[in-house]
XYZ file of C-alpha atoms in Angstrom:
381
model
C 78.030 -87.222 -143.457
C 75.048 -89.606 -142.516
C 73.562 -91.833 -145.236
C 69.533 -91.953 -145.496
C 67.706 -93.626 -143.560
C 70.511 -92.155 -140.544
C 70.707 -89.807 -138.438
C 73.990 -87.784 -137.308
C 74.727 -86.512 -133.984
C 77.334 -86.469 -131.504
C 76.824 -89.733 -129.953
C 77.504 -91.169 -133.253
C 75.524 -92.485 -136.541
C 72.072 -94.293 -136.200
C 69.914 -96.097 -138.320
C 66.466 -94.137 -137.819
C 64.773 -97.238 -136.211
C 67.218 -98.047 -133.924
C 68.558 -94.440 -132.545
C 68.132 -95.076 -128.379
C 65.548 -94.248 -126.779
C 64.210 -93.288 -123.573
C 60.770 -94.463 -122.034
C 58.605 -91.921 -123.762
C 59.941 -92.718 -127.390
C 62.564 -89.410 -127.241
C 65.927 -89.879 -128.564
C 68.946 -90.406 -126.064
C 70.343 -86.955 -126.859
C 67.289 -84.881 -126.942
C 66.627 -86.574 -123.240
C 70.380 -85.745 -122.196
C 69.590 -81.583 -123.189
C 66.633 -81.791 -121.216
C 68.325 -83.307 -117.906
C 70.726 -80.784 -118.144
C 68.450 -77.835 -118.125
C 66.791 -79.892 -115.057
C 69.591 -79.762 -112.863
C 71.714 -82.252 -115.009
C 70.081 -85.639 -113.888
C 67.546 -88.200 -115.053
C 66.724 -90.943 -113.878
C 69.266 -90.754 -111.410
C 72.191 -90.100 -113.350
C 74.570 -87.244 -114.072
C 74.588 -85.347 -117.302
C 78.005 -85.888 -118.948
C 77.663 -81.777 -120.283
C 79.007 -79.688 -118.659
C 77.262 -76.402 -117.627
C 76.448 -73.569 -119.767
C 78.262 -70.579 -120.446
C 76.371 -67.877 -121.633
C 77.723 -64.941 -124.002
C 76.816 -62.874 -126.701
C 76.934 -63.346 -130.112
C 80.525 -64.480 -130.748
C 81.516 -62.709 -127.949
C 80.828 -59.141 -129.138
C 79.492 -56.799 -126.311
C 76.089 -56.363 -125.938
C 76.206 -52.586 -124.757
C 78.211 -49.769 -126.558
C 81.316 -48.311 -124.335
C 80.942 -44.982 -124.105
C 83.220 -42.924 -126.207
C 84.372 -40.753 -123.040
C 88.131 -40.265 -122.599
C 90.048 -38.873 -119.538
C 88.570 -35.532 -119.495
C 85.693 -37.320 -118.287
C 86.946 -38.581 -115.064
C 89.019 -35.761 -114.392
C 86.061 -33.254 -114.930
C 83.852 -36.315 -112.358
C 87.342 -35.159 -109.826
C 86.745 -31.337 -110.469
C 83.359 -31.201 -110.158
C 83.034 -32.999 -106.465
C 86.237 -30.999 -105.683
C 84.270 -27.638 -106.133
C 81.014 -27.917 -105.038
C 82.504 -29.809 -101.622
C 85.078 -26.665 -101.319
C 81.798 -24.550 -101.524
C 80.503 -26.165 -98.655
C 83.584 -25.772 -96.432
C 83.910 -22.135 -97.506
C 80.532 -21.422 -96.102
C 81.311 -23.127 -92.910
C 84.435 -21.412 -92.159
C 83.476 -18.347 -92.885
C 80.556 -18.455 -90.066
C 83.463 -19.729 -87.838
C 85.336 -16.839 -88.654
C 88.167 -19.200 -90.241
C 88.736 -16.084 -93.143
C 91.846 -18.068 -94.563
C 90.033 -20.947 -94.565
C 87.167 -19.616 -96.294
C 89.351 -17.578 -98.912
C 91.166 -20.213 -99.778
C 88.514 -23.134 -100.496
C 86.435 -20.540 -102.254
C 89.561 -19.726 -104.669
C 89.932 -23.416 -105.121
C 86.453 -24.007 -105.976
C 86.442 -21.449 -108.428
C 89.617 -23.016 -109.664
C 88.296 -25.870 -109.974
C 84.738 -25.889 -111.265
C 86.983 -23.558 -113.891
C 89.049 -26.827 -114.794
C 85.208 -29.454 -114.832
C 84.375 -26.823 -117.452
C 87.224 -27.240 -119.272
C 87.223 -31.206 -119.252
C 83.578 -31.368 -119.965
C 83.710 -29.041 -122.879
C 86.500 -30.464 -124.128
C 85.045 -33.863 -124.252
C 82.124 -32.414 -126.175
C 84.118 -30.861 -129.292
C 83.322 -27.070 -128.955
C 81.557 -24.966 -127.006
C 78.063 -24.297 -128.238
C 77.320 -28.051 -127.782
C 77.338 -26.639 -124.072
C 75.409 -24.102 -124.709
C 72.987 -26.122 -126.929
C 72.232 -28.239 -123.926
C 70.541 -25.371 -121.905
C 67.389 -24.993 -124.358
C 66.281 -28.284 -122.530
C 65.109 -27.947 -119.194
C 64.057 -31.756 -117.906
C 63.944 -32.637 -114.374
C 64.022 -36.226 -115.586
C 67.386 -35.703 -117.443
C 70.423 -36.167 -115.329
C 72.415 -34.318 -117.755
C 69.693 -31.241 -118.396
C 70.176 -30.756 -114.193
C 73.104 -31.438 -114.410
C 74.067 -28.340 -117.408
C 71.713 -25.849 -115.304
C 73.328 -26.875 -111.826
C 76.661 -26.092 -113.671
C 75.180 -22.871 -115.233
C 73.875 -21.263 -111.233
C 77.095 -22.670 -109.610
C 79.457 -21.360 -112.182
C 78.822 -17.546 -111.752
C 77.948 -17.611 -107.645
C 81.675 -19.525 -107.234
C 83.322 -16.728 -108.902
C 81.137 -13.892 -107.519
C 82.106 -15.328 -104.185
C 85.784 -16.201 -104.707
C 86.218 -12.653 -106.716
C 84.904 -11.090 -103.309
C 87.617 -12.625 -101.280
C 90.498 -11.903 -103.511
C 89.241 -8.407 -103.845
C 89.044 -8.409 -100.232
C 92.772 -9.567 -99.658
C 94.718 -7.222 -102.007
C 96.205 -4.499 -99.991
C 94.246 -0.928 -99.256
C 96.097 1.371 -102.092
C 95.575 -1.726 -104.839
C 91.462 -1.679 -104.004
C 91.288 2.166 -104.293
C 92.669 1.685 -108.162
C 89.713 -0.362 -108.653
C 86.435 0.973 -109.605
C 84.159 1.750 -106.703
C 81.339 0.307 -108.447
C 82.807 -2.677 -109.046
C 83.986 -2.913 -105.505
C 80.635 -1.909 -103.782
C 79.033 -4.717 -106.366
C 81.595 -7.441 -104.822
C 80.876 -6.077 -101.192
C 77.293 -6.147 -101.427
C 76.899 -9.732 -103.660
C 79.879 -11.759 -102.836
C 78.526 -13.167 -99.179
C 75.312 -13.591 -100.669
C 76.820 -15.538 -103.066
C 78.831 -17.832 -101.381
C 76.030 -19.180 -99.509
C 74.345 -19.447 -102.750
C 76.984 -21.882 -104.102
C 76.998 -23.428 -100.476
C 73.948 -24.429 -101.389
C 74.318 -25.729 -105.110
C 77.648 -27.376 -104.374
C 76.739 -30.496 -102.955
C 74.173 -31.531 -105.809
C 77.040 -30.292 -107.711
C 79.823 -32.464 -106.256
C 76.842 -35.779 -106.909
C 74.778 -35.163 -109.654
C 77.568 -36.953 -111.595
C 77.073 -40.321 -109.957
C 73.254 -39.997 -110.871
C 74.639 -39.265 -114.219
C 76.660 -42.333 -114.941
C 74.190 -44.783 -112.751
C 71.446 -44.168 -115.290
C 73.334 -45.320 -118.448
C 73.479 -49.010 -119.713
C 76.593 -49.814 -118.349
C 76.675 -52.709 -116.083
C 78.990 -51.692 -113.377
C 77.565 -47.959 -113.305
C 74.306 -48.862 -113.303
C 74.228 -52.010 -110.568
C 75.737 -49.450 -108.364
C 73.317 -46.696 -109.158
C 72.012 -46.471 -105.855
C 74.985 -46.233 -103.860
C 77.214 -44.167 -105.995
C 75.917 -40.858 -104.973
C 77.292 -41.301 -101.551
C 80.396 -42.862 -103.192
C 81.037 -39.726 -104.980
C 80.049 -37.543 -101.596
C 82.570 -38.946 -99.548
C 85.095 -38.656 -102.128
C 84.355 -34.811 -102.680
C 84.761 -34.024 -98.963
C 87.665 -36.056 -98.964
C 89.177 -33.946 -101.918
C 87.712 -30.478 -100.757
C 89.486 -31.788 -96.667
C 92.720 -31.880 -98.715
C 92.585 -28.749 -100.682
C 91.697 -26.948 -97.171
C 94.984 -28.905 -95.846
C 97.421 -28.147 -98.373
C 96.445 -24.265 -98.480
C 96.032 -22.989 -95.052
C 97.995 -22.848 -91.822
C 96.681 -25.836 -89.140
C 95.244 -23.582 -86.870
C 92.590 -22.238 -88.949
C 92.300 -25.575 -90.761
C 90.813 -27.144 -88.538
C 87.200 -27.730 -90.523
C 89.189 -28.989 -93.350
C 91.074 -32.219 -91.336
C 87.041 -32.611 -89.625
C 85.997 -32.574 -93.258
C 88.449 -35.122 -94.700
C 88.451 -37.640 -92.033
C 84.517 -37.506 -92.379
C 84.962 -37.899 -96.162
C 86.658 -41.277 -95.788
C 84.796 -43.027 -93.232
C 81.474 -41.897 -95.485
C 83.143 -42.911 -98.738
C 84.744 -46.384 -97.130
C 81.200 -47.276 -95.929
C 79.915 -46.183 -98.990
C 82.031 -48.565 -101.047
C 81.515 -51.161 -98.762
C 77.955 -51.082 -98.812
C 78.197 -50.721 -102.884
C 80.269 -53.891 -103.823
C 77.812 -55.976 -101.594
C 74.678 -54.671 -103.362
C 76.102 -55.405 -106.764
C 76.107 -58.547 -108.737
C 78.701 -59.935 -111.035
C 80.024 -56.762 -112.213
C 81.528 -56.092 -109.071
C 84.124 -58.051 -110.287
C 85.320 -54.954 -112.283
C 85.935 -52.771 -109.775
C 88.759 -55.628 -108.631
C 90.325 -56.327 -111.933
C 92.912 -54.463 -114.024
C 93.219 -50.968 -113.835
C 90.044 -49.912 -111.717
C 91.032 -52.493 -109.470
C 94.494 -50.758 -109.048
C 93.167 -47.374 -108.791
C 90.946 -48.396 -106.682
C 93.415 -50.228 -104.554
C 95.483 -47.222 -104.463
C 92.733 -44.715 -103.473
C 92.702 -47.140 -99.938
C 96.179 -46.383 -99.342
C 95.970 -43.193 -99.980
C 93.137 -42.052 -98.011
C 94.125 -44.644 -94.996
C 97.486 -42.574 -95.072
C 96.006 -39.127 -95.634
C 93.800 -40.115 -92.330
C 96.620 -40.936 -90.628
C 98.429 -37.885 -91.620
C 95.328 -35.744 -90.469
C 95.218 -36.675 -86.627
C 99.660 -36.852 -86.454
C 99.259 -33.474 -87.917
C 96.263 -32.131 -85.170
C 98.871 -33.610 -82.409
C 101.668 -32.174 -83.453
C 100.922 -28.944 -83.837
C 99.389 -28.699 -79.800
C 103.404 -29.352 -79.516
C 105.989 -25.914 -78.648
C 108.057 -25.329 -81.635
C 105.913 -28.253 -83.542
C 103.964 -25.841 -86.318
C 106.536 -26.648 -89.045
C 106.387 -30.144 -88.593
C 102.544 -30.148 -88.203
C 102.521 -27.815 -91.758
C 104.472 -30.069 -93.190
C 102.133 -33.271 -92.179
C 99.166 -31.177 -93.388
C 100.284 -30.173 -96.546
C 101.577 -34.062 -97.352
C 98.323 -35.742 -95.987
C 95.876 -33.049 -98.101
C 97.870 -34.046 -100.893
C 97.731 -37.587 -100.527
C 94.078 -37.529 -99.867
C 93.050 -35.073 -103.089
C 94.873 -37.889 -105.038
C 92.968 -40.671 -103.414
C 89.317 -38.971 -104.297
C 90.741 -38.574 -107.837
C 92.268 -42.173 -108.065
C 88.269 -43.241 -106.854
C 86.686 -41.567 -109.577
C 89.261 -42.457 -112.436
C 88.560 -46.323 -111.013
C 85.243 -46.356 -111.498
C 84.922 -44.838 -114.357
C 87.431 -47.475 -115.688
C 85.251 -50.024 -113.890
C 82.534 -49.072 -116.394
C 84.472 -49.333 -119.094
C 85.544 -52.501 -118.459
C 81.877 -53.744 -117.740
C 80.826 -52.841 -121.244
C 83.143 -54.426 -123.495
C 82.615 -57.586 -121.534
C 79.328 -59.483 -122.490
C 79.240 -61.619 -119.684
C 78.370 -58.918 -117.197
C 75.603 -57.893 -119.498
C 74.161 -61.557 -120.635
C 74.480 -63.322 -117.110
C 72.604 -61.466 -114.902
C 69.675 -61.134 -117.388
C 69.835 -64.926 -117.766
C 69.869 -65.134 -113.884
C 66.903 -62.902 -113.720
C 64.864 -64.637 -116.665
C 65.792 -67.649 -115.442
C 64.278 -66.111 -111.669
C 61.129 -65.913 -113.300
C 62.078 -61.873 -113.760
C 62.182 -60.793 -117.541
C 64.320 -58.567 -118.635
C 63.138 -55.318 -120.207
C 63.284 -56.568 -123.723
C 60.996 -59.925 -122.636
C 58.116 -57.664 -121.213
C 55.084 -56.152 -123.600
C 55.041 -52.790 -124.279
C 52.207 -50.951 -123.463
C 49.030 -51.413 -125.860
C 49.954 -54.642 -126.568
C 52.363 -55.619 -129.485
């Protein structure tokens, strides 16, 4: 404890008249802060301090994680998975692929079924869902997002209800109700193209979603996510087509899934060198893993894809080229869900870390670029 008359700081104990001094009458130490936040010289010296680390208030993040579980990233999976399949289905069936089509429109039923489940789930009950539709706000990614779910929902299963009706044997549709079948025949096509048309805002909206929340890693990488999640969903809805259908009508499906992983690999790349610091997360831990393992996956699912198109122009080779369909679909289904599970960890991760919130608004305040909080609202105040 100084005495009076001193003064106490870390360079030691002064008398008040004889605490150094610099040429304009400041104190040593008060000269030494200010050379640091110069560059760390003066007068041609370097500041013994080292550089600043900046972090929140003892270390506590600065933005709330969101409370979202794993139904959450599963129902990101589903989603993309159904309104991609949508897509193919319409395809195929103007190509006259019927198996094809049959079979990704029972899948996207299936799984825009399951994203339902997840989602309401997540919220508690039900009428929370429900709730959500007396909003309609085109500048609400999650009002679109409820109504997009809402129009795709019941043209998926009018479409997918069409085929199955359409596959049961002759005696088991004349037990059904003509009305009901006549209904089918005359709205399920109509349908289809219907959810053709809503699926691919269906299998992205979520990346708009996510992008416009505080979270670092979701929101630096707002701009490229969308095209993230797009290549992941025709990766996924590639695979599905795969694993269901004999090679020689799947032909769409392998086009499908090869495109979906060049798109999404571009996409990523372009993604993690527009971000900042919290790119980092997508690297670390479990995202990073994920991440790491969606690669593999979709490298070996690629693979797969053109061995299984080559074998099967082989005599005697449709087994084996089955076989390599069915493994490489898999693989690459699990390698658009292990992408959406990763980032979605990412964010996580991003939010209960302060840095990636304090640094690059320091960087940008320090750019001469306030942060939101630094600029006056409007009116003053």
């Amino acid at each position: 404890m100084s005495t009076p008359g001193q003064a106490e700081n870390r360079y030691g104990r002064w008398p008040d008249d004889e605490r150094p001094r610099g040429r304009r009458g400041r104190p040593l130490d008060g000269m030494r802060r200010a050379a640091r936040r110069r560059g760390g010289r003066q007068g041609g010296e370097r500041a013994m301090v080292p550089e600043a680390e900046f972090t929140s208030y003892y270390g506590r993040p600065v933005v709330k994680e969101s409370p979202w579980q794993a139904d959450i990233p599963a129902y990101l999976f589903t989603g993309g998975l159904a309104g991609a399949s949508s897509l193919l289905a319409a395809g195929a069936g103007a190509t006259g692929r019927s198996t094809l089509a049959r079979n990704s429109r029972v899948g996207a039923l299936a799984a825009i079924g399951a994203s339902t489940f997840f989602l309401i789930h997540d919220l508690g009950k039900p009428s929370r869902f429900l709730n959500m539709m007396r909003v309609f706000r085109p500048t609400s990614p999650m009002s679109m997002g409820t109504w997009l779910l809402a129009a795709y929902g019941p043209l998926t299963g009018l479409a997918a209800a069409h085929e199955i009706v359409g596959a049961l044997p002759v005696g088991t549709r004349k037990v059904l109700p003509s009305v009901f079948t006549r209904a089918l025949q005359a709205t399920g096509r109509p349908a289809g193209w219907g959810a053709a048309l809503v699926g691919p805002a269906v299998a992205t909206y979520t990346a708009v979603l996510i992008g416009d929340t505080a979270t670092p890693t979701w929101h630096d990488a707002s701009g490229q996510l969308p095209f993230v999640f797009a290549g992941s969903a025709a990766t996924a809805a590639g695979g599905l087509g795969m694993l269901t259908t004999p090679v020689p009508q799947s032909g769409p499906a392998r086009r499908m899934a090869v495109g979906g992983v060049i798109a999404e690999q571009l996409a990523q790349a372009w993604m993690t060198r527009s971000m900042g610091l919290s790119v980092q997360t997508l690297h670390e831990d479990r995202a990073g893993t994920l991440l790491r393992l969606a690669t593999v996956l979709s490298t070996a699912g690629g693979i797969g894809v053109v061995l299984a198109g080559a074998v099967s122009r082989k005599p005697r080779g449709a087994t084996g080229a089955q076989l390599l369909s069915a493994v490489s679909g898999t693989a690459l289904m699990a390698a658009s869900a292990c992408t959406r599970f990763g980032i979605f960890h990412a964010g996580q991760a991003s939010a209960r870390d302060p840095r990636y919130t304090v640094v690059p608004q320091r960087e940008r305040v320090d750019a001469g670029h306030p942060v939101r909080s630094d600029r006056t609202p409007p009116g003053g105040g």
